[in-house]
């Protein structure tokens, strides 16, 4: 099984770039909560062992790696809110979160490696989109770990304020328990009203 490496980062360095940020987002699919992005510039001399696509790691391993990344790399985390998701659509909101994460890095990167097949339009630096980037680029893998760990924590916090939806387990994704809670408990301020299951409930209530 292949693991991420620094091949794309080396290619960027050969093109003259020295501060290369891996960028990824998490949270496009949930019915509730923000979309979260991270931008990470790894220190080539202090890369934590075991970096991989966050989806391939256990929650405990992600937590440990996230702490190691925050201690050894330059990291920025940003969000796009539920209101922004409903206003501009989830793809644009995900890109907005990515743009914010890149913009918050200080000192700024001079190149960004973006997970996915599109470079966010608002980026003002050279960037390359890499499909399944979190599986092939160590920088993007690091960003995926940080973003998912941060968003999962946020959803656990929200679950304490709005119990019954199972956000501490499903992170806002449309699990069976979450969908049933929507029907039984109703829509919260943290639900995405533009998403069909939520929209349909609101429409039926009128």
Coordinates of N, CA, C and O in Angstrom, one line a residue, residues 9-192:
X9 N 6.4 18.0 -3.2 CA 7.2 19.1 -2.6 C 8.5 19.2 -3.3 O 9.0 20.4 -3.5
X10 N 9.2 18.2 -3.6 CA 10.5 18.2 -4.2 C 10.4 18.9 -5.6 O 11.2 19.7 -6.0
X11 N 9.3 18.5 -6.3 CA 9.1 19.1 -7.6 C 8.9 20.6 -7.5 O 9.4 21.4 -8.3
X12 N 8.1 21.0 -6.5 CA 7.9 22.5 -6.3 C 9.2 23.2 -6.0 O 9.5 24.3 -6.4
X13 N 10.1 22.5 -5.2 CA 11.4 23.1 -4.8 C 12.3 23.2 -6.1 O 13.0 24.2 -6.2
X14 N 12.2 22.3 -6.9 CA 13.0 22.3 -8.2 C 12.6 23.5 -9.0 O 13.3 24.0 -9.8
X15 N 11.3 23.9 -8.9 CA 10.8 25.0 -9.6 C 11.1 26.4 -9.0 O 10.7 27.4 -9.4
X16 N 11.8 26.3 -7.8 CA 12.2 27.5 -7.2 C 11.4 27.9 -5.9 O 11.7 29.0 -5.4
X17 N 10.5 27.1 -5.5 CA 9.7 27.4 -4.4 C 10.3 26.9 -3.1 O 10.9 25.8 -3.1
X18 N 10.2 27.6 -2.0 CA 10.9 27.2 -0.8 C 10.0 27.0 0.4 O 10.3 26.3 1.3
X19 N 8.8 27.7 0.4 CA 7.9 27.6 1.5 C 6.6 27.0 0.9 O 5.8 27.7 0.3
X20 N 6.4 25.7 1.0 CA 5.4 25.0 0.3 C 4.4 24.5 1.3 O 4.7 23.7 2.2
X21 N 3.1 24.9 1.1 CA 2.1 24.6 2.1 C 1.2 23.5 1.5 O 0.7 23.6 0.3
X22 N 0.9 22.5 2.3 CA -0.1 21.5 1.9 C -1.4 22.0 2.5 O -1.5 22.4 3.6
X23 N -2.5 21.8 1.7 CA -3.8 22.4 2.1 C -4.9 21.3 1.8 O -5.0 20.7 0.8
X24 N -5.7 21.1 2.9 CA -6.8 20.2 2.7 C -8.0 20.7 3.6 O -7.8 21.6 4.5
X25 N -9.2 20.2 3.3 CA -10.4 20.6 4.0 C -11.1 19.3 4.4 O -11.0 18.3 3.8
X26 N -12.0 19.5 5.4 CA -12.8 18.4 5.9 C -14.2 19.0 6.2 O -14.3 20.1 6.6
X27 N -15.3 18.2 5.9 CA -16.6 18.6 6.3 C -17.5 19.1 5.2 O -18.4 19.8 5.4
X28 N -17.3 18.6 3.9 CA -18.2 18.9 2.9 C -19.5 18.2 3.0 O -20.6 18.7 2.6
X29 N -19.5 16.9 3.5 CA -20.7 16.1 3.5 C -21.6 16.2 4.7 O -22.8 15.8 4.5
X30 N -21.2 16.7 5.8 CA -22.1 16.8 7.0 C -23.3 17.6 6.7 O -23.3 18.5 5.9
X31 N -24.4 17.3 7.5 CA -25.6 18.2 7.5 C -25.5 19.3 8.5 O -26.3 20.2 8.5
X32 N -24.4 19.3 9.4 CA -24.3 20.3 10.4 C -22.8 20.7 10.6 O -21.9 19.9 10.3
X33 N -22.6 21.9 11.1 CA -21.2 22.4 11.4 C -20.5 23.0 10.2 O -21.0 22.9 9.1
X34 N -19.4 23.7 10.5 CA -18.7 24.4 9.5 C -17.9 23.4 8.6 O -17.8 22.2 8.9
X35 N -17.3 23.9 7.6 CA -16.3 23.2 6.8 C -14.9 23.8 7.3 O -14.8 25.0 7.5
X36 N -14.0 22.9 7.5 CA -12.7 23.3 8.1 C -11.5 23.0 7.2 O -11.5 21.9 6.6
X37 N -10.6 23.9 7.1 CA -9.4 23.7 6.3 C -8.2 23.9 7.1 O -8.2 24.7 8.1
X38 N -7.1 23.3 6.7 CA -5.8 23.5 7.3 C -4.7 23.7 6.2 O -4.8 23.1 5.2
X39 N -3.7 24.5 6.5 CA -2.6 24.7 5.7 C -1.4 24.4 6.5 O -1.2 24.9 7.6
X40 N -0.5 23.6 6.0 CA 0.7 23.1 6.8 C 2.0 23.2 6.0 O 2.0 22.7 4.8
X41 N 3.0 23.9 6.5 CA 4.3 23.9 5.9 C 5.2 23.0 6.8 O 5.5 23.4 8.0
X42 N 5.5 21.9 6.3 CA 6.4 21.0 7.1 C 7.8 21.4 7.2 O 8.3 22.0 6.3
X43 N 8.4 21.1 8.3 CA 9.9 21.2 8.4 C 10.5 20.0 7.9 O 10.3 18.9 8.5
X44 N 11.2 20.0 6.8 CA 11.8 18.8 6.2 C 12.6 18.0 7.2 O 12.8 16.7 7.0
X45 N 13.2 18.6 8.2 CA 14.0 18.0 9.2 C 13.3 17.5 10.4 O 13.9 16.9 11.3
X46 N 12.0 17.7 10.5 CA 11.2 17.3 11.6 C 9.8 16.9 11.2 O 8.8 17.4 11.8
X47 N 9.7 15.9 10.3 CA 8.4 15.4 9.9 C 8.0 14.3 10.8 O 8.7 13.3 10.9
X48 N 6.8 14.4 11.4 CA 6.4 13.3 12.3 C 6.2 12.0 11.5 O 5.8 11.9 10.3
X49 N 6.6 10.9 12.1 CA 6.5 9.5 11.5 C 5.0 9.1 11.4 O 4.2 9.4 12.3
X50 N 4.6 8.5 10.3 CA 3.3 7.9 10.2 C 2.2 8.8 9.6 O 1.0 8.5 9.6
X51 N 2.6 9.9 9.0 CA 1.7 10.8 8.3 C 1.0 10.0 7.2 O 1.6 9.4 6.4
X52 N -0.3 10.2 7.1 CA -1.1 9.5 6.1 C -2.4 10.2 5.9 O -2.8 11.1 6.7
X53 N -3.2 9.9 4.9 CA -4.5 10.4 4.7 C -5.3 10.2 6.0 O -5.3 9.1 6.6
X54 N -5.9 11.2 6.5 CA -6.5 11.2 7.9 C -7.6 10.1 7.9 O -7.9 9.5 9.0
X55 N -8.2 9.8 6.8 CA -9.3 8.8 6.8 C -8.7 7.4 7.0 O -9.5 6.4 7.4
X56 N -7.4 7.2 6.9 CA -6.8 5.9 7.0 C -6.3 5.7 8.5 O -5.7 4.6 8.8
X57 N -6.5 6.7 9.3 CA -5.9 6.6 10.7 C -7.0 6.5 11.7 O -8.1 7.1 11.5
X58 N -6.7 5.9 12.8 CA -7.7 5.9 13.9 C -7.8 7.2 14.6 O -6.8 8.1 14.4
X59 N -8.8 7.5 15.3 CA -9.0 8.8 15.9 C -7.8 9.1 16.9 O -7.3 10.2 17.0
X60 N -7.4 8.0 17.6 CA -6.3 8.2 18.6 C -5.0 8.6 17.9 O -4.3 9.4 18.3
X61 N -4.8 7.9 16.8 CA -3.6 8.2 16.0 C -3.6 9.6 15.4 O -2.6 10.3 15.4
X62 N -4.8 10.0 14.9 CA -4.9 11.3 14.4 C -4.6 12.4 15.4 O -3.9 13.4 15.2
X63 N -5.1 12.2 16.6 CA -4.9 13.1 17.7 C -3.4 13.3 18.0 O -2.9 14.4 18.2
X64 N -2.8 12.1 18.1 CA -1.3 12.2 18.4 C -0.5 12.8 17.3 O 0.4 13.7 17.6
X65 N -0.9 12.5 16.1 CA -0.1 13.1 14.9 C -0.4 14.6 14.8 O 0.4 15.4 14.5
X66 N -1.7 15.0 15.1 CA -2.0 16.4 15.1 C -1.2 17.2 16.0 O -0.7 18.3 15.7
X67 N -1.0 16.7 17.2 CA -0.2 17.4 18.2 C 1.3 17.4 17.7 O 1.9 18.5 17.9
X68 N 1.7 16.4 17.1 CA 3.1 16.4 16.6 C 3.3 17.4 15.5 O 4.3 18.0 15.4
X69 N 2.3 17.5 14.6 CA 2.4 18.4 13.5 C 2.4 19.9 14.1 O 3.2 20.7 13.6
X70 N 1.5 20.1 15.0 CA 1.4 21.5 15.6 C 2.7 21.9 16.3 O 3.1 23.0 16.3
X71 N 3.4 20.9 16.8 CA 4.7 21.2 17.5 C 5.9 21.3 16.6 O 6.9 21.9 17.0
X72 N 5.8 20.8 15.4 CA 7.0 20.8 14.5 C 6.8 21.5 13.2 O 7.8 21.8 12.5
X73 N 5.6 21.9 12.8 CA 5.4 22.6 11.5 C 4.7 23.9 11.7 O 4.2 24.2 12.8
X74 N 4.6 24.7 10.6 CA 3.9 25.9 10.6 C 2.4 25.5 10.2 O 2.3 24.9 9.1
X75 N 1.5 25.9 11.0 CA 0.1 25.4 10.8 C -0.9 26.5 10.9 O -0.8 27.4 11.8
X76 N -1.9 26.5 10.0 CA -3.0 27.5 10.1 C -4.3 26.7 9.9 O -4.3 25.8 9.0
X77 N -5.3 27.0 10.7 CA -6.6 26.4 10.6 C -7.7 27.5 10.4 O -7.6 28.5 11.0
X78 N -8.6 27.2 9.5 CA -9.7 28.2 9.2 C -11.0 27.5 8.9 O -11.0 26.3 8.6
X79 N -12.1 28.2 9.0 CA -13.4 27.6 8.8 C -14.2 28.5 7.8 O -13.9 29.7 7.6
X80 N -15.2 27.9 7.2 CA -16.3 28.7 6.6 C -17.6 28.2 7.4 O -17.8 27.1 7.6
X81 N -18.4 29.2 7.8 CA -19.5 28.9 8.6 C -20.7 28.3 7.9 O -20.8 28.3 6.7
X82 N -21.6 27.8 8.7 CA -22.9 27.3 8.1 C -23.6 28.3 7.3 O -24.1 28.0 6.2
X83 N -23.6 29.6 7.8 CA -24.3 30.6 7.0 C -23.6 30.9 5.7 O -24.3 31.1 4.7
X84 N -22.3 30.8 5.7 CA -21.5 31.0 4.4 C -21.8 29.8 3.5 O -21.9 29.9 2.3
X85 N -21.8 28.6 4.0 CA -22.1 27.4 3.2 C -23.5 27.5 2.6 O -23.6 27.3 1.3
X86 N -24.5 28.0 3.3 CA -25.8 28.1 2.8 C -25.9 29.3 1.7 O -26.7 29.2 0.8
X87 N -25.0 30.2 1.9 CA -25.1 31.4 1.0 C -24.4 31.2 -0.3 O -24.9 31.6 -1.4
X88 N -23.2 30.5 -0.2 CA -22.4 30.5 -1.5 C -22.2 29.1 -2.0 O -21.5 28.9 -3.0
X89 N -22.7 28.1 -1.3 CA -22.6 26.6 -1.6 C -21.4 26.0 -1.0 O -20.4 26.7 -0.7
X90 N -21.4 24.7 -0.8 CA -20.4 24.0 -0.1 C -19.1 24.0 -0.7 O -18.0 24.1 -0.1
X91 N -19.0 23.9 -2.1 CA -17.7 23.8 -2.7 C -17.0 25.2 -2.6 O -15.8 25.2 -2.2
X92 N -17.8 26.3 -2.8 CA -17.1 27.6 -2.7 C -16.7 27.8 -1.2 O -15.7 28.4 -0.9
X93 N -17.6 27.4 -0.3 CA -17.2 27.6 1.2 C -16.0 26.8 1.5 O -15.2 27.2 2.3
X94 N -15.9 25.6 1.0 CA -14.7 24.8 1.3 C -13.4 25.5 0.7 O -12.4 25.5 1.4
X95 N -13.5 26.1 -0.5 CA -12.4 26.8 -1.0 C -12.1 28.1 -0.2 O -11.0 28.5 0.0
X96 N -13.2 28.7 0.3 CA -13.0 29.9 1.1 C -12.2 29.5 2.4 O -11.3 30.3 2.8
X97 N -12.6 28.4 3.0 CA -11.8 28.0 4.2 C -10.4 27.7 3.8 O -9.5 28.1 4.6
X98 N -10.1 27.1 2.7 CA -8.7 26.9 2.3 C -8.0 28.2 2.1 O -6.8 28.4 2.5
X99 N -8.7 29.1 1.4 CA -8.0 30.5 1.1 C -7.7 31.1 2.5 O -6.6 31.8 2.6
X100 N -8.6 31.1 3.4 CA -8.3 31.7 4.7 C -7.2 31.0 5.4 O -6.4 31.7 6.1
X101 N -7.1 29.7 5.3 CA -6.0 29.0 6.0 C -4.7 29.4 5.4 O -3.7 29.6 6.1
X102 N -4.6 29.5 4.1 CA -3.3 29.8 3.4 C -3.0 31.3 3.8 O -1.8 31.6 4.1
X103 N -4.0 32.2 3.8 CA -3.7 33.6 4.1 C -3.2 33.8 5.5 O -2.5 34.8 5.8
X104 N -3.6 32.9 6.4 CA -3.2 33.1 7.8 C -1.8 32.6 8.1 O -1.3 32.9 9.2
X105 N -1.2 31.9 7.2 CA 0.2 31.5 7.5 C 1.1 32.7 7.5 O 1.1 33.5 6.6
X106 N 2.0 32.8 8.5 CA 2.9 33.9 8.6 C 4.2 33.4 9.2 O 4.3 32.9 10.3
X107 N 5.3 33.5 8.4 CA 5.4 34.0 7.1 C 4.6 33.2 6.0 O 4.4 32.1 6.2
X108 N 4.3 33.9 4.9 CA 3.4 33.4 3.9 C 4.2 32.3 3.1 O 5.4 32.4 2.9
X109 N 3.5 31.3 2.6 CA 4.0 30.3 1.7 C 4.2 31.0 0.3 O 3.6 32.0 0.0
X110 N 5.1 30.3 -0.5 CA 5.2 30.8 -1.9 C 4.6 29.8 -2.9 O 4.7 30.0 -4.1
X111 N 4.1 28.7 -2.4 CA 3.5 27.7 -3.2 C 2.5 26.9 -2.4 O 2.7 26.7 -1.2
X112 N 1.4 26.5 -3.0 CA 0.4 25.7 -2.2 C 0.1 24.4 -3.0 O -0.1 24.5 -4.3
X113 N 0.0 23.3 -2.3 CA -0.4 22.0 -2.9 C -1.8 21.8 -2.3 O -2.0 21.7 -1.1
X114 N -2.8 21.7 -3.2 CA -4.2 21.7 -2.8 C -4.8 20.3 -3.0 O -4.7 19.7 -4.1
X115 N -5.4 19.7 -2.0 CA -6.1 18.4 -2.2 C -7.4 18.6 -3.1 O -8.2 19.5 -2.8
X116 N -7.5 17.8 -4.1 CA -8.7 17.9 -5.0 C -8.3 18.2 -6.4 O -7.1 18.1 -6.8
X117 N -9.3 18.6 -7.2 CA -9.1 18.8 -8.7 C -9.3 20.2 -9.1 O -9.3 20.5 -10.3
X118 N -9.4 21.1 -8.1 CA -9.6 22.6 -8.4 C -8.7 23.4 -7.4 O -8.7 23.1 -6.2
X119 N -8.1 24.4 -8.0 CA -7.4 25.4 -7.1 C -8.4 26.5 -6.8 O -9.1 27.0 -7.6
X120 N -8.6 26.8 -5.5 CA -9.5 27.9 -5.1 C -9.2 29.2 -5.8 O -8.0 29.6 -5.9
X121 N -10.2 29.8 -6.3 CA -10.0 31.0 -7.2 C -9.4 32.2 -6.4 O -8.7 33.0 -7.0
X122 N -9.6 32.2 -5.1 CA -9.1 33.4 -4.3 C -7.7 33.3 -3.9 O -7.1 34.2 -3.3
X123 N -7.0 32.2 -4.3 CA -5.6 32.1 -3.9 C -4.7 33.1 -4.8 O -5.0 33.2 -6.0
X124 N -3.8 33.7 -4.2 CA -3.0 34.7 -4.9 C -1.5 34.3 -5.0 O -0.7 35.1 -5.3
X125 N -1.3 33.0 -4.9 CA 0.1 32.5 -5.0 C 0.0 31.3 -5.9 O -1.0 30.7 -6.2
X126 N 1.2 30.8 -6.5 CA 1.2 29.6 -7.3 C 0.6 28.4 -6.5 O 0.9 28.3 -5.3
X127 N -0.2 27.6 -7.2 CA -0.8 26.5 -6.5 C -1.0 25.4 -7.5 O -1.2 25.6 -8.7
X128 N -1.1 24.2 -7.0 CA -1.3 23.0 -7.8 C -2.4 22.1 -7.1 O -2.2 21.8 -5.9
X129 N -3.4 21.7 -7.8 CA -4.4 20.8 -7.3 C -3.9 19.4 -7.6 O -3.5 19.0 -8.7
X130 N -4.1 18.5 -6.6 CA -3.6 17.1 -6.6 C -4.8 16.2 -6.2 O -5.2 16.3 -5.0
X131 N -5.3 15.5 -7.1 CA -6.4 14.6 -6.8 C -5.9 13.5 -5.8 O -4.8 12.9 -6.0
X132 N -6.7 13.3 -4.8 CA -6.3 12.4 -3.7 C -4.9 12.8 -3.1 O -4.0 12.0 -2.8
X133 N -4.7 14.1 -3.0 CA -3.4 14.6 -2.5 C -3.1 14.2 -1.1 O -1.9 14.0 -0.8
X134 N -4.1 13.9 -0.3 CA -3.8 13.5 1.1 C -3.2 12.1 1.1 O -2.7 11.7 2.1
X135 N -3.3 11.3 0.0 CA -2.7 10.0 0.0 C -1.4 10.0 -0.7 O -0.7 8.9 -0.6
X136 N -0.9 11.1 -1.3 CA 0.4 11.1 -2.0 C 1.3 12.1 -1.5 O 2.6 12.0 -1.7
X137 N 0.8 13.2 -0.9 CA 1.7 14.3 -0.4 C 1.7 14.4 1.1 O 0.7 14.5 1.7
X138 N 2.9 14.4 1.7 CA 3.0 14.4 3.1 C 2.5 15.8 3.7 O 1.9 15.8 4.7
X139 N 2.7 16.8 2.9 CA 2.2 18.1 3.4 C 0.7 18.2 3.4 O 0.0 18.7 4.4
X140 N 0.0 17.6 2.4 CA -1.4 17.6 2.3 C -2.0 16.6 3.4 O -3.0 16.9 4.0
X141 N -1.3 15.5 3.5 CA -1.7 14.5 4.6 C -1.7 15.2 5.9 O -2.6 15.0 6.7
X142 N -0.6 15.9 6.2 CA -0.6 16.6 7.5 C -1.7 17.6 7.7 O -2.4 17.7 8.7
X143 N -2.1 18.3 6.6 CA -3.2 19.2 6.6 C -4.5 18.5 6.9 O -5.4 19.0 7.6
X144 N -4.7 17.3 6.3 CA -5.9 16.6 6.4 C -6.1 16.1 7.9 O -7.2 16.1 8.4
X145 N -5.0 15.7 8.5 CA -5.0 15.3 9.9 C -5.4 16.4 10.8 O -6.2 16.3 11.7
X146 N -4.7 17.6 10.6 CA -5.0 18.7 11.5 C -6.5 19.2 11.3 O -7.2 19.5 12.3
X147 N -6.9 19.3 10.1 CA -8.3 19.8 9.8 C -9.3 18.8 10.4 O -10.3 19.3 11.1
X148 N -9.1 17.5 10.2 CA -10.2 16.6 10.7 C -10.2 16.6 12.3 O -11.2 16.6 12.9
X149 N -9.0 16.6 12.9 CA -8.9 16.6 14.3 C -9.6 17.8 14.9 O -10.4 17.7 15.9
X150 N -9.3 19.0 14.3 CA -9.9 20.2 14.8 C -11.4 20.2 14.6 O -12.2 20.5 15.6
X151 N -11.9 19.8 13.5 CA -13.4 19.8 13.3 C -14.1 18.8 14.1 O -15.1 19.0 14.7
X152 N -13.5 17.6 14.3 CA -14.1 16.6 15.2 C -14.2 17.1 16.6 O -15.2 16.9 17.3
X153 N -13.2 17.8 17.1 CA -13.3 18.4 18.4 C -14.4 19.5 18.5 O -15.1 19.5 19.5
X154 N -14.5 20.3 17.5 CA -15.5 21.3 17.4 C -16.9 20.7 17.5 O -17.8 21.2 18.2
X155 N -17.1 19.6 16.7 CA -18.4 19.0 16.7 C -18.7 18.3 18.1 O -19.9 18.2 18.5
X156 N -17.7 17.8 18.7 CA -17.9 17.2 20.1 C -18.4 18.3 21.0 O -19.2 18.1 21.9
X157 N -17.8 19.5 20.9 CA -18.2 20.6 21.8 C -19.6 21.0 21.5 O -20.4 21.3 22.4
X158 N -20.0 21.1 20.2 CA -21.3 21.4 19.8 C -22.3 20.4 20.3 O -23.5 20.7 20.6
X159 N -21.9 19.1 20.3 CA -22.8 18.0 20.8 C -23.2 18.2 22.2 O -24.3 17.8 22.6
X160 N -22.3 18.8 23.0 CA -22.7 19.1 24.4 C -23.8 20.2 24.5 O -24.6 20.1 25.4
X161 N -23.8 21.1 23.6 CA -24.8 22.1 23.6 C -26.1 21.7 22.9 O -27.2 22.2 23.3
X162 N -26.0 20.7 22.0 CA -27.2 20.2 21.3 C -27.1 18.7 21.3 O -26.8 18.1 20.3
X163 N -27.4 18.1 22.5 CA -27.4 16.7 22.6 C -28.5 16.0 21.8 O -29.5 16.6 21.5
X164 N -28.3 14.8 21.5 CA -29.3 14.0 20.8 C -29.0 13.7 19.4 O -29.6 12.8 18.8
X165 N -28.2 14.5 18.7 CA -27.9 14.3 17.3 C -26.7 13.4 17.1 O -26.4 13.0 15.9
X166 N -26.0 13.1 18.1 CA -24.8 12.2 18.0 C -23.6 12.8 17.3 O -22.8 12.1 16.8
X167 N -23.5 14.1 17.3 CA -22.4 14.8 16.7 C -21.0 14.4 17.2 O -20.0 14.4 16.5
X168 N -21.0 13.9 18.5 CA -19.7 13.5 19.1 C -19.3 12.2 18.4 O -18.1 11.8 18.5
X169 N -20.2 11.5 17.7 CA -19.8 10.2 17.0 C -19.8 10.4 15.5 O -19.0 9.9 14.8
X170 N -20.8 11.2 15.0 CA -20.9 11.3 13.5 C -20.4 12.6 12.9 O -20.4 12.7 11.7
X171 N -19.9 13.5 13.8 CA -19.3 14.7 13.3 C -20.2 15.5 12.4 O -19.8 16.3 11.6
X172 N -21.5 15.3 12.5 CA -22.5 16.0 11.7 C -22.9 15.4 10.4 O -23.7 15.8 9.7
X173 N -22.2 14.2 10.1 CA -22.5 13.5 8.9 C -23.9 12.9 9.0 O -24.4 12.6 10.1
X174 N -24.6 12.6 7.9 CA -26.0 12.1 7.9 C -26.1 10.6 8.3 O -26.6 9.8 7.5
X175 N -25.7 10.3 9.5 CA -25.9 8.9 10.0 C -27.4 8.7 10.2 O -28.2 9.6 10.2
X176 N -27.8 7.4 10.4 CA -29.2 7.1 10.6 C -29.7 7.8 11.9 O -30.8 8.4 11.9
X177 N -28.9 7.8 12.9 CA -29.2 8.4 14.2 C -29.4 9.9 14.1 O -30.3 10.5 14.6
X178 N -28.5 10.5 13.3 CA -28.6 12.0 13.0 C -29.9 12.3 12.3 O -30.6 13.3 12.6
X179 N -30.2 11.6 11.2 CA -31.4 11.9 10.5 C -32.6 11.7 11.3 O -33.6 12.5 11.2
X180 N -32.7 10.6 12.1 CA -33.8 10.4 13.0 C -33.9 11.6 14.0 O -35.1 12.0 14.3
X181 N -32.8 12.0 14.6 CA -32.9 13.1 15.5 C -33.4 14.4 14.9 O -34.1 15.2 15.5
X182 N -33.0 14.6 13.6 CA -33.5 15.8 12.9 C -35.1 15.8 12.8 O -35.7 16.8 13.1
X183 N -35.6 14.6 12.6 CA -37.1 14.5 12.5 C -37.7 14.6 13.9 O -38.7 15.3 14.1
X184 N -37.0 14.1 14.9 CA -37.6 14.1 16.3 C -37.3 15.4 17.1 O -38.2 15.8 17.9
X185 N -36.2 15.9 16.9 CA -35.7 17.1 17.7 C -35.8 18.4 16.9 O -35.8 19.5 17.5
X186 N -35.8 18.3 15.6 CA -35.8 19.5 14.8 C -34.5 20.0 14.3 O -33.4 19.4 14.6
X187 N -34.5 21.1 13.7 CA -33.3 21.7 13.1 C -32.6 22.7 14.0 O -33.3 23.5 14.6
X188 N -31.3 22.6 14.2 CA -30.6 23.5 15.1 C -30.0 24.7 14.3 O -30.0 24.6 13.1
X189 N -29.5 25.7 15.0 CA -28.8 26.8 14.2 C -27.5 26.3 13.5 O -27.0 27.0 12.7
X190 N -27.0 25.1 13.9 CA -25.8 24.6 13.2 C -26.1 23.7 12.1 O -25.1 23.2 11.5
X191 N -27.3 23.5 11.7 CA -27.6 22.7 10.5 C -27.6 23.5 9.3 O -27.9 24.7 9.3
X192 N -27.1 22.9 8.2 CA -27.0 23.5 6.9 C -28.4 23.5 6.2 O -28.8 22.4 5.7

